[in-house]
PDB file of C-alpha atoms in Angstrom:
ATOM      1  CA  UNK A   1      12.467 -16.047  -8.041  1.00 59.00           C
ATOM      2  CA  UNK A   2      12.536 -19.614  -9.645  1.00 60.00           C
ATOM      3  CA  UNK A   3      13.073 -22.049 -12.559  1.00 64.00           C
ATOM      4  CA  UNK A   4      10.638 -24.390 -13.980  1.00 69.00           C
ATOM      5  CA  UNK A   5      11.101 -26.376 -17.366  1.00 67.00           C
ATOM      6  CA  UNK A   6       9.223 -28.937 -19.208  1.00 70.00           C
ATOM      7  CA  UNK A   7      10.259 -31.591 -21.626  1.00 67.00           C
ATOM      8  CA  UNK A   8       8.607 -33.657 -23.969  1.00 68.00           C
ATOM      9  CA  UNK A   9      10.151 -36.218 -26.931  1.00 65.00           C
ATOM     10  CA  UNK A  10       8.464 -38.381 -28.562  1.00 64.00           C
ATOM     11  CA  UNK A  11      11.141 -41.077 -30.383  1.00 65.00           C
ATOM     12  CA  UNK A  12       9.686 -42.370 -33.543  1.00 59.00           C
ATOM     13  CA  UNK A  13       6.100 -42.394 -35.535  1.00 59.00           C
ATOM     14  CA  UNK A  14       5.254 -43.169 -38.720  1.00 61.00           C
ATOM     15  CA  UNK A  15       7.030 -42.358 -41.527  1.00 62.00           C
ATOM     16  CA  UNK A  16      10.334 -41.670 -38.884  1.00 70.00           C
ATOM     17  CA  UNK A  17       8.393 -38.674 -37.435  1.00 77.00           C
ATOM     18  CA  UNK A  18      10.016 -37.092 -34.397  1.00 82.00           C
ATOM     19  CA  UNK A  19       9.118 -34.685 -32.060  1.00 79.00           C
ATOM     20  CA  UNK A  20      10.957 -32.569 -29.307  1.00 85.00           C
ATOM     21  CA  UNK A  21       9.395 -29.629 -27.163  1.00 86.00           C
ATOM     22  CA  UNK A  22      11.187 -27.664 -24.391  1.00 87.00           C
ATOM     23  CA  UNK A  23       9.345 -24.875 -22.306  1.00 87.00           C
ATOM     24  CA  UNK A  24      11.088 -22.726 -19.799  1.00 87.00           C
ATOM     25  CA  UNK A  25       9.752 -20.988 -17.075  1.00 87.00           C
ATOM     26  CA  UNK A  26      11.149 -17.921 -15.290  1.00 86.00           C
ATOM     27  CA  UNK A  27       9.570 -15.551 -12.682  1.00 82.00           C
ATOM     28  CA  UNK A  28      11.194 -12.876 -10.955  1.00 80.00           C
ATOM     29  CA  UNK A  29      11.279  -9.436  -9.049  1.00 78.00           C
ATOM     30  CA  UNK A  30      10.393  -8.165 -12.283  1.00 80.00           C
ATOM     31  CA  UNK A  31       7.434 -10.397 -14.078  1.00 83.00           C
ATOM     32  CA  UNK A  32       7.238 -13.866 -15.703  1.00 85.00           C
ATOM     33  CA  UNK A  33       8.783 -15.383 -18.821  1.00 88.00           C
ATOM     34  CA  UNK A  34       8.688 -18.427 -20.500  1.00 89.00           C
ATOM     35  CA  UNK A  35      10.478 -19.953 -23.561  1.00 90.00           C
ATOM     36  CA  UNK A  36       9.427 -22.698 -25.403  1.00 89.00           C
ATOM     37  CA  UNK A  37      11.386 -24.658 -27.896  1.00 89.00           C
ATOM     38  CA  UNK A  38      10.093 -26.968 -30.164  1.00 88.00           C
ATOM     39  CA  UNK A  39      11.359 -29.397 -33.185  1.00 85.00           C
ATOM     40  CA  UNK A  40      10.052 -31.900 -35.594  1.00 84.00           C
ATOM     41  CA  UNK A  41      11.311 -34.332 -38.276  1.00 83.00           C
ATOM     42  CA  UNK A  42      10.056 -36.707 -40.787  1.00 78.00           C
ATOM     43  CA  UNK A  43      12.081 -38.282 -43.594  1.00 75.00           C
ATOM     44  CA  UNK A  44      10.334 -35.246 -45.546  1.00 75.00           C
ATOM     45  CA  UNK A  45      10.695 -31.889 -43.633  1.00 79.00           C
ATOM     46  CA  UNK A  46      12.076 -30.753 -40.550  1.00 85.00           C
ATOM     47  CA  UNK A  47      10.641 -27.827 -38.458  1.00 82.00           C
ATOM     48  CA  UNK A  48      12.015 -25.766 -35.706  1.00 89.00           C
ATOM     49  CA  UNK A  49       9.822 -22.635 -33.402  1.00 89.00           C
ATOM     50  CA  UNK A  50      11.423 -20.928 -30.851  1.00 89.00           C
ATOM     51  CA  UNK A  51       8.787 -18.282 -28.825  1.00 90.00           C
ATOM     52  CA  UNK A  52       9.389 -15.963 -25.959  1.00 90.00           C
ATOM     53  CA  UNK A  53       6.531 -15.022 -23.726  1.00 87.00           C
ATOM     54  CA  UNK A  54       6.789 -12.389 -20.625  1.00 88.00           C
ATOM     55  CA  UNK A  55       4.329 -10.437 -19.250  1.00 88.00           C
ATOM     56  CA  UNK A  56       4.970  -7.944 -16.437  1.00 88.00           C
ATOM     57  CA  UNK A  57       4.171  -4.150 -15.498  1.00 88.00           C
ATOM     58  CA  UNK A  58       5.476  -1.144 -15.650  1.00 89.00           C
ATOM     59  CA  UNK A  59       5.157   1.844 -13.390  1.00 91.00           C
ATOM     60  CA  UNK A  60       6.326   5.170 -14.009  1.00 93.00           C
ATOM     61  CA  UNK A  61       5.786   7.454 -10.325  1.00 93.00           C
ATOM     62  CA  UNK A  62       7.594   9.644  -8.229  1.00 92.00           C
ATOM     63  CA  UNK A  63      10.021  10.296 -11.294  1.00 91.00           C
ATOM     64  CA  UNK A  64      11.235   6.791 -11.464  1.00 92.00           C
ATOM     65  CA  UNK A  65       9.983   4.069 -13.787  1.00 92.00           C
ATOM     66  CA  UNK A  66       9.818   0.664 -12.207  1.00 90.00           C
ATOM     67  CA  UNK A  67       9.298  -2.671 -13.476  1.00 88.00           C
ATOM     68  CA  UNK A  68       7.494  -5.393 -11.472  1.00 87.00           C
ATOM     69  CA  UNK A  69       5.236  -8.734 -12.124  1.00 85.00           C
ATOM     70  CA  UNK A  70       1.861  -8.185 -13.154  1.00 87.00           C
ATOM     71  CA  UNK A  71      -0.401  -5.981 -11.203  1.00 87.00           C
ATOM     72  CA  UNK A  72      -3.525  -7.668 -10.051  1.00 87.00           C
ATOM     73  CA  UNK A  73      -5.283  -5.099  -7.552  1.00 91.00           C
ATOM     74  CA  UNK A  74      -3.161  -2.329  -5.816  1.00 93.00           C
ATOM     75  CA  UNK A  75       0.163  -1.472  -5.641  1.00 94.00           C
ATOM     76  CA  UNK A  76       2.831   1.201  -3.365  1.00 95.00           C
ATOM     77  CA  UNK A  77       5.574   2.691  -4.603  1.00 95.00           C
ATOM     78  CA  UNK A  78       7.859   3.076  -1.173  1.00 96.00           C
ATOM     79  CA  UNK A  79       9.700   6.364  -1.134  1.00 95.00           C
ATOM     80  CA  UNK A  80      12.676   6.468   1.093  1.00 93.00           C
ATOM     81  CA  UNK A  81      13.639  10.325  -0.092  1.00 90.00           C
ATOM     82  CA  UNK A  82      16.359   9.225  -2.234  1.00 89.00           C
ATOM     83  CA  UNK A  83      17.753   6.984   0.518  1.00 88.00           C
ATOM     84  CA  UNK A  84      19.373   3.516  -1.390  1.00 90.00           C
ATOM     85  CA  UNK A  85      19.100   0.438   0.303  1.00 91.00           C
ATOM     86  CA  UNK A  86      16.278   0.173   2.843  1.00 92.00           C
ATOM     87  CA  UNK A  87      14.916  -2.629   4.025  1.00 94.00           C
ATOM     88  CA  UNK A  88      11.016  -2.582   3.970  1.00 95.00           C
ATOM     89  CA  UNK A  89       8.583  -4.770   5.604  1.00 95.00           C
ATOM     90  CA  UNK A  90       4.524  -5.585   4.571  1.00 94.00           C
ATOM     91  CA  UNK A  91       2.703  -7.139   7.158  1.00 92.00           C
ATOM     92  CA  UNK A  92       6.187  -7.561   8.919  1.00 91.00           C
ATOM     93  CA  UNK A  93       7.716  -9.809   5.867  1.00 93.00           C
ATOM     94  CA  UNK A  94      10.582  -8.063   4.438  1.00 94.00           C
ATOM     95  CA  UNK A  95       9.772  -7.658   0.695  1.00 92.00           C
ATOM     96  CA  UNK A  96      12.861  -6.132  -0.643  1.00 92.00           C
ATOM     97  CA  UNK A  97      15.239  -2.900  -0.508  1.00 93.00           C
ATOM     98  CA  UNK A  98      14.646   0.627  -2.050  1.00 94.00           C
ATOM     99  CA  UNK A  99      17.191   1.122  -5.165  1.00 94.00           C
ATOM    100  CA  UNK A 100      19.719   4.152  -5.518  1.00 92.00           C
ATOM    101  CA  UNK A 101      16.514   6.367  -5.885  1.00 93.00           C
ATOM    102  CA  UNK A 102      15.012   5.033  -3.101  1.00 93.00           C
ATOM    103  CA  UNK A 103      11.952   3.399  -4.412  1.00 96.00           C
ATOM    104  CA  UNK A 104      10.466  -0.399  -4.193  1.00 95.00           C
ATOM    105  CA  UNK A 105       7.468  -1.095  -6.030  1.00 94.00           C
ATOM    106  CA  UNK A 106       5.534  -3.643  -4.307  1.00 94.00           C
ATOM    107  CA  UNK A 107       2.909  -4.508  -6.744  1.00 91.00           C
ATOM    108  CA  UNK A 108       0.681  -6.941  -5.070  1.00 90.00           C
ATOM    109  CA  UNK A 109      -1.523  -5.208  -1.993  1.00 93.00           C
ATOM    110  CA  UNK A 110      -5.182  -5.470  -1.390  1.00 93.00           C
ATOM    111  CA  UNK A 111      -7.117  -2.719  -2.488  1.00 93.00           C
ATOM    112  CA  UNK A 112      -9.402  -0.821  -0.300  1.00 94.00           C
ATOM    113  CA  UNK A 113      -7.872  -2.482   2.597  1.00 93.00           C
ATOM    114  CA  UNK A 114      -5.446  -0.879   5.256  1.00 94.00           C
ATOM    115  CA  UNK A 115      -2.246  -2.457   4.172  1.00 95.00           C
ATOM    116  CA  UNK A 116       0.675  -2.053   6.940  1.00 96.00           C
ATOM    117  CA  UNK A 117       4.277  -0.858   5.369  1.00 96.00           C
ATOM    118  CA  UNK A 118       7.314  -0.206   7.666  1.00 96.00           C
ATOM    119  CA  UNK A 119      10.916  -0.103   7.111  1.00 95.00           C
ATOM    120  CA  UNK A 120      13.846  -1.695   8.904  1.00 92.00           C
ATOM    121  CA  UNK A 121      16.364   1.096  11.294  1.00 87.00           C
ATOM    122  CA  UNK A 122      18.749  -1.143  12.310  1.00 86.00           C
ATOM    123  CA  UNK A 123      21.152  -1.627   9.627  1.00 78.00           C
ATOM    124  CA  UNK A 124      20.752   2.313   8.602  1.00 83.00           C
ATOM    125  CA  UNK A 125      23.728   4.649   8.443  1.00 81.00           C
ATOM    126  CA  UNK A 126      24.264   6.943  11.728  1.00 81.00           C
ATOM    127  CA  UNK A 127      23.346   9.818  10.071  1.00 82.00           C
ATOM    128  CA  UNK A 128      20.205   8.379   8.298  1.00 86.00           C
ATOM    129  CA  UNK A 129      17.493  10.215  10.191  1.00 85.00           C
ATOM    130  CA  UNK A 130      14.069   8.522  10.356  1.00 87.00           C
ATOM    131  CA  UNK A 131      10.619  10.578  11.522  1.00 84.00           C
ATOM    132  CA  UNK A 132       8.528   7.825  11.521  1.00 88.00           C
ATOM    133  CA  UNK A 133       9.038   3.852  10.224  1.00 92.00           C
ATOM    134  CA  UNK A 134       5.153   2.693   9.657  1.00 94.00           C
ATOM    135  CA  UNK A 135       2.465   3.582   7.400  1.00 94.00           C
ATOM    136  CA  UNK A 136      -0.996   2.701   6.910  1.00 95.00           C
ATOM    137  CA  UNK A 137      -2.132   2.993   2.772  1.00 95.00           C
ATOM    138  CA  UNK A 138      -5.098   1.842   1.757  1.00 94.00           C
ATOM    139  CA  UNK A 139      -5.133   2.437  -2.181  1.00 93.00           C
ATOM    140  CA  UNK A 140      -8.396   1.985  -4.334  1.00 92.00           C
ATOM    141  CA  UNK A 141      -9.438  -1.137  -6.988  1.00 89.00           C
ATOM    142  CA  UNK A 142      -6.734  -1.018  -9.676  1.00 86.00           C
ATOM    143  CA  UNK A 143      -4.388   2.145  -8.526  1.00 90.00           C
ATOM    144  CA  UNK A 144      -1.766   3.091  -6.368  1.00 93.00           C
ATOM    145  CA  UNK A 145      -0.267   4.949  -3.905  1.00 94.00           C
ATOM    146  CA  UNK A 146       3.131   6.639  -2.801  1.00 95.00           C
ATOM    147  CA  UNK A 147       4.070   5.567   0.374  1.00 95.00           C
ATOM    148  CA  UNK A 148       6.652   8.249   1.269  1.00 94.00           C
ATOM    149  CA  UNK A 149       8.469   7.650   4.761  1.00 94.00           C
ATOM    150  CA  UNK A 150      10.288  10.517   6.301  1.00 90.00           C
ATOM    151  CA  UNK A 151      13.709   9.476   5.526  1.00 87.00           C
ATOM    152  CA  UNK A 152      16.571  12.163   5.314  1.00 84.00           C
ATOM    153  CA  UNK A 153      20.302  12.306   6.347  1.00 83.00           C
ATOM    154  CA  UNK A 154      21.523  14.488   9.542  1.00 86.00           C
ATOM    155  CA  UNK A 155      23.082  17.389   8.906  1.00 89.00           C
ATOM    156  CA  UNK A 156      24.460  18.441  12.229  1.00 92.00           C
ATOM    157  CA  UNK A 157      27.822  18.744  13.469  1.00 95.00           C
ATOM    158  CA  UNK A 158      29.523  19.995  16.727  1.00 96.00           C
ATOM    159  CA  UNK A 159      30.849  23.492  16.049  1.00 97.00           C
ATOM    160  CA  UNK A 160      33.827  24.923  17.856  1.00 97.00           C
ATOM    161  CA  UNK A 161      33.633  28.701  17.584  1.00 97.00           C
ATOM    162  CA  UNK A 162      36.357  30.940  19.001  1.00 96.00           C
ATOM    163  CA  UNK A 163      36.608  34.643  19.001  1.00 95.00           C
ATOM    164  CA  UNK A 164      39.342  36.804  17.021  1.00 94.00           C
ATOM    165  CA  UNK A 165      42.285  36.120  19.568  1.00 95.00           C
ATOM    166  CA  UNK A 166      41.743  32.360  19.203  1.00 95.00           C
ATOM    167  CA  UNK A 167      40.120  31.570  22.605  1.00 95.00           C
ATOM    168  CA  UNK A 168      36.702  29.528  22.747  1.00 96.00           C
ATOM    169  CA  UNK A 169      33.768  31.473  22.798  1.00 96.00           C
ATOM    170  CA  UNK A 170      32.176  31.564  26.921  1.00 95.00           C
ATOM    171  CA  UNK A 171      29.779  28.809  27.950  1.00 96.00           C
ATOM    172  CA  UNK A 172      26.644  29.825  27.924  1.00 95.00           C
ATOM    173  CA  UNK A 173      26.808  31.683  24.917  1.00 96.00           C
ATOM    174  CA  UNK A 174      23.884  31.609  22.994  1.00 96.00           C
ATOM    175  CA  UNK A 175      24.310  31.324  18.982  1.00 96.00           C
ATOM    176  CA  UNK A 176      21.854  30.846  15.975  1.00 95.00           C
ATOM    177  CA  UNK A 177      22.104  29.540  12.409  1.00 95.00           C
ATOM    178  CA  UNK A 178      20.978  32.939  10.741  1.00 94.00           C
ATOM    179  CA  UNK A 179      19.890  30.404   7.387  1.00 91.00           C
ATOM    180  CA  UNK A 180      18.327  27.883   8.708  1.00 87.00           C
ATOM    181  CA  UNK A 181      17.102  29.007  12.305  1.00 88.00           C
ATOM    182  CA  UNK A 182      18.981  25.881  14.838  1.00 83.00           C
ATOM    183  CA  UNK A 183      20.042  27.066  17.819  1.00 90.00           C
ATOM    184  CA  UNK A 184      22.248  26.268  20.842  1.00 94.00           C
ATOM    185  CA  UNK A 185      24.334  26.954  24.184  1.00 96.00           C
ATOM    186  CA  UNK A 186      28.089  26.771  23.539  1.00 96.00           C
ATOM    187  CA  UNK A 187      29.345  24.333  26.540  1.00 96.00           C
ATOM    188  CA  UNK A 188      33.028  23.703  27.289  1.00 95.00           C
ATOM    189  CA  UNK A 189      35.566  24.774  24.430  1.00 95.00           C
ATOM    190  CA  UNK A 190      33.704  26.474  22.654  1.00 96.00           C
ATOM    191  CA  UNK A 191      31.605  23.710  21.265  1.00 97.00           C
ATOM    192  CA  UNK A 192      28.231  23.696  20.288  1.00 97.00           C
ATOM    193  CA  UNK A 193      25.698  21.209  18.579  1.00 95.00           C
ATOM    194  CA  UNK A 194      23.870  22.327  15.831  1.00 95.00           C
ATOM    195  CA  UNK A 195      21.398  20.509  13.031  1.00 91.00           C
ATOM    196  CA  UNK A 196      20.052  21.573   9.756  1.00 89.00           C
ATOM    197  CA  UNK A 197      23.258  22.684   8.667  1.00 93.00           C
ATOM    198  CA  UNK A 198      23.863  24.110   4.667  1.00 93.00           C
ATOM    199  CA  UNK A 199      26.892  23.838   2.762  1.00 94.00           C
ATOM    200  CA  UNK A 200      27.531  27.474   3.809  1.00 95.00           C
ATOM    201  CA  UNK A 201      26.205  28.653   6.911  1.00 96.00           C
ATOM    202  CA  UNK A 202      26.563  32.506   9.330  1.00 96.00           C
ATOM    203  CA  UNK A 203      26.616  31.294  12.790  1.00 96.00           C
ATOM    204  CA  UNK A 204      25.413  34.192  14.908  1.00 96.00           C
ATOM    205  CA  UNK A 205      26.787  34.878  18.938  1.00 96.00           C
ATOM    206  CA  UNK A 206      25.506  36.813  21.353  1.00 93.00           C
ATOM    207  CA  UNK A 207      28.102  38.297  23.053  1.00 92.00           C
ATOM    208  CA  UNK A 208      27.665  40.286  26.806  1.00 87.00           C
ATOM    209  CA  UNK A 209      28.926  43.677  24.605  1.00 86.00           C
ATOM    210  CA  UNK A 210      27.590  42.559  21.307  1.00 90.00           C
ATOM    211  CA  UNK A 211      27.741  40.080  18.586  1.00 95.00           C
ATOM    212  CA  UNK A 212      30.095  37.998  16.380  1.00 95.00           C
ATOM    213  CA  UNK A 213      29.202  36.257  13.222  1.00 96.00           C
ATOM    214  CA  UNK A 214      31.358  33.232  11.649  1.00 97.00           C
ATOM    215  CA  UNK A 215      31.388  31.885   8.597  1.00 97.00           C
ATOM    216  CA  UNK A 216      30.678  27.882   9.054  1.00 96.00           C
ATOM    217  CA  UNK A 217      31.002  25.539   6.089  1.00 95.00           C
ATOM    218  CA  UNK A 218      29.703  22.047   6.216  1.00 96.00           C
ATOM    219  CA  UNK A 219      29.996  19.037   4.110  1.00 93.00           C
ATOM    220  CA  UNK A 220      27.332  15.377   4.153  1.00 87.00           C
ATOM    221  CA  UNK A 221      30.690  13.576   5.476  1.00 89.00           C
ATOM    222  CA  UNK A 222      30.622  16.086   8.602  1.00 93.00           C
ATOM    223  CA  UNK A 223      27.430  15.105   9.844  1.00 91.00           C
ATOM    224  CA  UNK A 224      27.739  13.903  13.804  1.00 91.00           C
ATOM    225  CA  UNK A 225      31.614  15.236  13.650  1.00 94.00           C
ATOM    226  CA  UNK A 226      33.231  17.735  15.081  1.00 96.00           C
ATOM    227  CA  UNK A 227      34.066  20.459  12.981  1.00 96.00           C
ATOM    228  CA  UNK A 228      36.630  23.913  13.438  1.00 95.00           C
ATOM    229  CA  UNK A 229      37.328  26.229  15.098  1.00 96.00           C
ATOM    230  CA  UNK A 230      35.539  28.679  13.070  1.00 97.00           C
ATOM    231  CA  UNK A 231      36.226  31.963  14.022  1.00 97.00           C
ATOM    232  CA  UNK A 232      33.321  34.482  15.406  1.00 97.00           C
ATOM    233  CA  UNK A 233      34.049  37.899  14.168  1.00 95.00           C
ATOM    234  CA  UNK A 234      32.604  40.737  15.704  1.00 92.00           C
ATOM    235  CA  UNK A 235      30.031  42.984  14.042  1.00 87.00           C
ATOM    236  CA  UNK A 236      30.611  46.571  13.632  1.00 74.00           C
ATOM    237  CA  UNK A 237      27.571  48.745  15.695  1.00 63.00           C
ATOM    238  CA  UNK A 238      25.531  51.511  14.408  1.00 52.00           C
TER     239      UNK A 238
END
């Protein structure tokens, strides 16, 4: 953004006119404005204007209404999947950060072009998980596009499962997220990784003379902790 002002006086005239005029220029982020200020006097009347002048768009996509400078050509809403605070790139400039929805409108790309987009890792969370940090849109003569990156948070934990007397579950063990579908080999006390966790999950074993079933909750501040012991409780057979 910047600040740009003008200022004109003219001292004296006939009949003891004077004349003052200000002007103000602002652009920013979010469009252009300008205020201009202006006074005369004679020994006869004395005048004063003030006008405001901004111009600007509006977008309203992805269920988010943005505000921006004026649209010329083309223009991507960046979707980050709700993630605040992401640094995104064009043409490997960083042009701003997604807000708490996880959108930045970036309102000036060239239309029926392939314009670049790509999004910065580094200073992510842990448990941000990224799919893919580069697109390609290419949006046509006065339009836009959503550029939505695969951005979501991890929700996987290391379980500890034990059986009904306490004791870790065997390595080896295999056990499945009946929700969700993640599986895994339980390694040494009783742990186990799993991902795609809910906030209530039934964490299946396979047992060598049957199967258990434990109740596993889960919380977003969990993710890449270690969580337990839940314990696996043995299902009744047929």
């Amino acid at each position: 953004s910047y600040l740009d002002f003008d200022l004109l006086i003219e001292p004296g005239g006939d009949g003891g006119y004077r004349h003052g005029m200000g002007r103000l220029d602002y652009r920013g982020r979010f469009g252009d404005a300008s205020l201009l200020l202006e006074h005369s006097t004679r020994h006869d009347f004395e005048y004063t204007n003030a006008s405001l002048f901004a111009t600007g768009a509006l977008v309203w996509m992805d269920g988010d209404l943005m505000a921006s400078r004026t649209v010329y050509d083309a223009f991507a809403l960046v979707s980050t999947n709700g993630v605040p605070d992401v640094p995104v790139l064009r043409e490997n400039r960083l042009t701003g950060t997604t807000n708490r929805q996880g959108h930045l409108l970036i309102p000036d790309l060239l239309s029926w072009q392939a314009n670049r987009l790509a999004i910065r890792t580094e200073e992510l969370p842990l448990d941000v998980r990224i799919d893919a940090d580069r697109l390609e849109v290419t949006p046509r003569g006065q339009s836009g596009v959503l550029a939505r990156f695969p951005v979501g948070r991890y929700t996987g934990a290391t379980v500890v499962l034990v059986d009904e007397s306490g004791e870790p579950l065997p390595v080896g063990t295999f056990v499945t997220v009946l929700e969700t579908g993640p599986a895994g080999t339980v390694g040494s006390d009783g742990q186990v990784v799993l991902d795609g966790l809910q906030a209530s999950n039934h964490v299946s074993a396979e047992l060598d003379d049957g199967t258990c079933v434990a109740d596993v909750g889960f919380r977003e501040s969990d993710a890449l902790m270690t969580i337990g012991p839940f314990t696996c409780v043995r299902t009744k057979s047929d």
